[in-house]
XYZ file of C-alpha atoms in Angstrom:
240
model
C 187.380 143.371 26.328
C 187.950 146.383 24.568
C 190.907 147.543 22.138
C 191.595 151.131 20.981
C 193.265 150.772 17.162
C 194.969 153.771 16.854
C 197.110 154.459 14.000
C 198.045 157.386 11.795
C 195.032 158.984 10.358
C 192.938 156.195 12.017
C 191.591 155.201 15.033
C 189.084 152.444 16.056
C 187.590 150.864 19.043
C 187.144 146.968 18.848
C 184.997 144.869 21.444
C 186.028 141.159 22.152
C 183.384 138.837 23.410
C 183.557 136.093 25.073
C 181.854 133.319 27.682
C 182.660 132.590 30.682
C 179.633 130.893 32.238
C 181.987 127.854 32.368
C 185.366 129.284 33.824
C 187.246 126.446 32.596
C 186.352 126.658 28.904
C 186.281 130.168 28.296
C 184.063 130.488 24.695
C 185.468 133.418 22.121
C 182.344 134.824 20.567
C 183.716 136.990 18.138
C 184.154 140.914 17.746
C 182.754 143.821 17.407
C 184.289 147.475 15.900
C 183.769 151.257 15.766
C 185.292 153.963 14.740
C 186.912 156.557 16.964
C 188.825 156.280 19.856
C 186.889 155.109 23.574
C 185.850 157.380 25.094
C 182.692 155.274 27.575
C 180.424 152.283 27.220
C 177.562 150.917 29.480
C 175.895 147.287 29.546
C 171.934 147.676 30.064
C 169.512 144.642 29.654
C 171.520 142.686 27.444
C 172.857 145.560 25.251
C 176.206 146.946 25.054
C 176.321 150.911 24.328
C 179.577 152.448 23.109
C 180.317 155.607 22.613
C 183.604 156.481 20.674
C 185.342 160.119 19.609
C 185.627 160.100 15.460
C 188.123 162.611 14.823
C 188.611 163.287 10.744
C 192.241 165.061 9.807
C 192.113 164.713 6.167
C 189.927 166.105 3.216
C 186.723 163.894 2.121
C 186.513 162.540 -0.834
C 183.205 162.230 -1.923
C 183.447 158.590 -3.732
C 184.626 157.530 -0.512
C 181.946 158.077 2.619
C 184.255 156.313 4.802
C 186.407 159.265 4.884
C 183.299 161.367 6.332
C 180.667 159.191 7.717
C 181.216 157.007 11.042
C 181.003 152.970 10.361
C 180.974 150.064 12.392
C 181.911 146.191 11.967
C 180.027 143.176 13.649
C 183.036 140.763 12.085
C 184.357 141.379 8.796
C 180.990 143.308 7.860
C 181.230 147.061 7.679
C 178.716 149.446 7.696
C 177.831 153.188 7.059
C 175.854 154.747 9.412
C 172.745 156.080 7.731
C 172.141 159.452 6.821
C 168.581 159.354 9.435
C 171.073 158.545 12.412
C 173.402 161.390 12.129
C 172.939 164.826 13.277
C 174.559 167.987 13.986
C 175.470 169.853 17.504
C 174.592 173.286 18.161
C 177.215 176.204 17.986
C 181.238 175.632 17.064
C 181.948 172.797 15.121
C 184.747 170.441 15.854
C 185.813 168.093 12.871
C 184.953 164.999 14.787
C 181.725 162.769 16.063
C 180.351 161.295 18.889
C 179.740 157.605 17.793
C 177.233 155.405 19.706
C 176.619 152.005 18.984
C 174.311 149.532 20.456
C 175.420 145.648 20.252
C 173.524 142.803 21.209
C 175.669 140.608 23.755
C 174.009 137.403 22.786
C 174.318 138.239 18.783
C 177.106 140.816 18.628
C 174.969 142.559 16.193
C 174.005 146.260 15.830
C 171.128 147.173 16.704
C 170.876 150.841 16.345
C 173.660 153.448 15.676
C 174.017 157.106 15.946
C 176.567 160.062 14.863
C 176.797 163.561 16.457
C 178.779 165.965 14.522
C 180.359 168.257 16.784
C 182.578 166.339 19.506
C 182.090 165.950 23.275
C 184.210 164.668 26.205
C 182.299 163.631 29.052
C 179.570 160.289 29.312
C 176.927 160.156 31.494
C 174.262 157.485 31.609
C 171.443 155.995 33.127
C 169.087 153.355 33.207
C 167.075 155.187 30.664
C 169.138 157.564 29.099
C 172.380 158.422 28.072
C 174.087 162.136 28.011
C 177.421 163.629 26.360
C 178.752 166.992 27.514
C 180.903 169.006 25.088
C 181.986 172.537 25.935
C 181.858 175.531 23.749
C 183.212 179.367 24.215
C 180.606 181.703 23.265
C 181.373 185.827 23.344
C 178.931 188.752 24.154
C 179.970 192.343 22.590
C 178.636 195.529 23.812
C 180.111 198.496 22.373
C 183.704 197.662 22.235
C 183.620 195.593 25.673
C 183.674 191.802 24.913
C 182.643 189.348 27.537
C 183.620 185.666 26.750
C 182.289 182.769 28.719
C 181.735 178.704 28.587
C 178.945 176.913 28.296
C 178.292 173.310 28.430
C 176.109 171.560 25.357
C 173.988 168.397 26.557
C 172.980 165.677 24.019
C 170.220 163.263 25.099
C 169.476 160.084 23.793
C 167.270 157.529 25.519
C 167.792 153.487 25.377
C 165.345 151.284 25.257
C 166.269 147.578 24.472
C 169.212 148.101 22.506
C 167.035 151.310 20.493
C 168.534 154.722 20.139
C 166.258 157.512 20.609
C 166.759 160.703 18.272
C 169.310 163.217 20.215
C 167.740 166.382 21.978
C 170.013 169.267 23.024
C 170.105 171.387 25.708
C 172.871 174.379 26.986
C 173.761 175.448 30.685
C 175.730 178.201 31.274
C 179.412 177.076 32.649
C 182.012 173.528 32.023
C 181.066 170.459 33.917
C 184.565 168.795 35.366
C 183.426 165.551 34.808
C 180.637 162.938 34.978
C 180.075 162.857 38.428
C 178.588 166.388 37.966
C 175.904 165.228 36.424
C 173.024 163.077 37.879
C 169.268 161.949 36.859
C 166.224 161.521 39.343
C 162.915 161.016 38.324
C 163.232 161.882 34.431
C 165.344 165.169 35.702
C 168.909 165.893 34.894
C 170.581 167.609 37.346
C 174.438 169.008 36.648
C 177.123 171.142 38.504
C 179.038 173.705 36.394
C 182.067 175.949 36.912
C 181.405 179.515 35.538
C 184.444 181.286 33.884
C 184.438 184.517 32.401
C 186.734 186.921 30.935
C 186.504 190.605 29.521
C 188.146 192.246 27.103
C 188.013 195.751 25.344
C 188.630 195.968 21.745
C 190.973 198.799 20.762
C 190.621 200.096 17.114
C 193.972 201.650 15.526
C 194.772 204.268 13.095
C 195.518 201.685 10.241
C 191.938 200.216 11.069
C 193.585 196.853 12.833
C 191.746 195.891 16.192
C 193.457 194.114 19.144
C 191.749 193.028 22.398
C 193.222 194.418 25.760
C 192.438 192.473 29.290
C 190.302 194.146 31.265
C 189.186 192.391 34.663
C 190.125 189.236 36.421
C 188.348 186.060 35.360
C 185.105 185.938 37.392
C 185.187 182.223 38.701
C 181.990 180.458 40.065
C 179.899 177.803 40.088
C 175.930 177.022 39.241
C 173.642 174.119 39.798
C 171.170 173.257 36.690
C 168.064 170.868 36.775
C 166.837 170.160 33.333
C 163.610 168.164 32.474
C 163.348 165.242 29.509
C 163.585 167.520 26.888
C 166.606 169.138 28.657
C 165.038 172.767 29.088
C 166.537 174.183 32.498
C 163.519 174.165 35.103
C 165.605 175.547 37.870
C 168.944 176.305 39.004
C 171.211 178.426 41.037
C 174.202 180.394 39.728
C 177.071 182.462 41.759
C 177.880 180.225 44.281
């Protein structure tokens, strides 16, 4: 059973346990908690794997790591995750994490943790891996003519018995809509993006201020990406 804790300046994600191999007696086995708010979870071979959104909305202090560094609870025990399991996403920064916990259902213990600054908003996941999707804006200037488009971010990590791999990155051009654009076969990732682009030209006044003026109509399409395990595009096909 799962709980989101949100309250101001804090939100958490707890995980009830219990057993039910005897329907009558129903066994509570404890609890489990994250920080961040749920965003997906998977059960694979005996391990749990949640993945929680850690947003931060107040200065750190630095006698305090709780106030910038993801933790966890199995019970009343907290814990930091440690500085080898967090990382950084490529490009724009948001001032949150992607938190991903694996818990043992027969011990409710963690068994490996990781933290992704940057965000993300879609889950994807496999057998063998697991993928989150953020989207970032980038922009392409040419003389004064300014081209801004979306691309999609994809962090990798692969399970294997309730162990996190290290997280590998990859970019497609485009936003996915949601997870059921994305798809693995045989140790490929393949994903569906919508490509959305939008110029501008950047006028330069008298008293040296700039200002961007429309130019053309969004250019809407959509692309097809296969990417192998270390989430390098092999193929695709874009304009459709």
């Amino acid at each position: 059973i799962l709980e989101d804790r949100m309250y101001p300046m804090m939100e958490d994600t707890v995980v009830y346990y219990f057993d039910v191999s005897e329907p009558s007696n129903p066994k509570d086995l404890g609890s489990t908690e994250q920080n961040g708010y749920y965003l997906s979870s998977r059960v694979v071979e005996g391990s749990l794997y949640l993945v929680t959104n850690k947003y931060y909305y107040s200065e750190p202090r630095e006698e305090d790591p709780r106030t910038y560094i993801p933790s966890y609870k199995e019970g009343d025990k907290e814990s930091i995750i440690e500085e080898k399991d967090l990382s950084i996403a490529p490009g724009e920064l948001e001032a949150s994490y992607i938190v991903i916990c694996a818990f043992n259902l027969e011990s409710q213990k963690c068994t490996s943790s990781k933290a992704i600054l940057g965000g993300g908003r879609t889950v994807y996941a496999s057998k063998d891996n697991i993928y989150i999707a953020m989207t970032k804006w980038k922009e392409e200037k040419e003389n004064n003519i300014i081209t801004a488009s979306e691309e999609t971010v994809i962090i990798g990590i692969s399970l294997n018995n309730g162990v996190l791999g290290d997280p590998i990155t990859g970019t497609v051009p485009g936003y996915e809509i949601n997870q059921f654009a994305m798809d693995e076969h045989k140790g490929y990732l393949r994903i569906v993006t919508t490509e959305n682009s939008e110029t501008y030209e950047e006028v330069i006044y008298k008293d040296g201020t700039t200002a961007r003026m429309w130019k053309e109509d969004n250019k809407v399409s959509n692309g097809i990406y296969v990417l192998d395990k270390n989430l390098k595009v092999v193929g695709g096909l874009s304009g459709l």
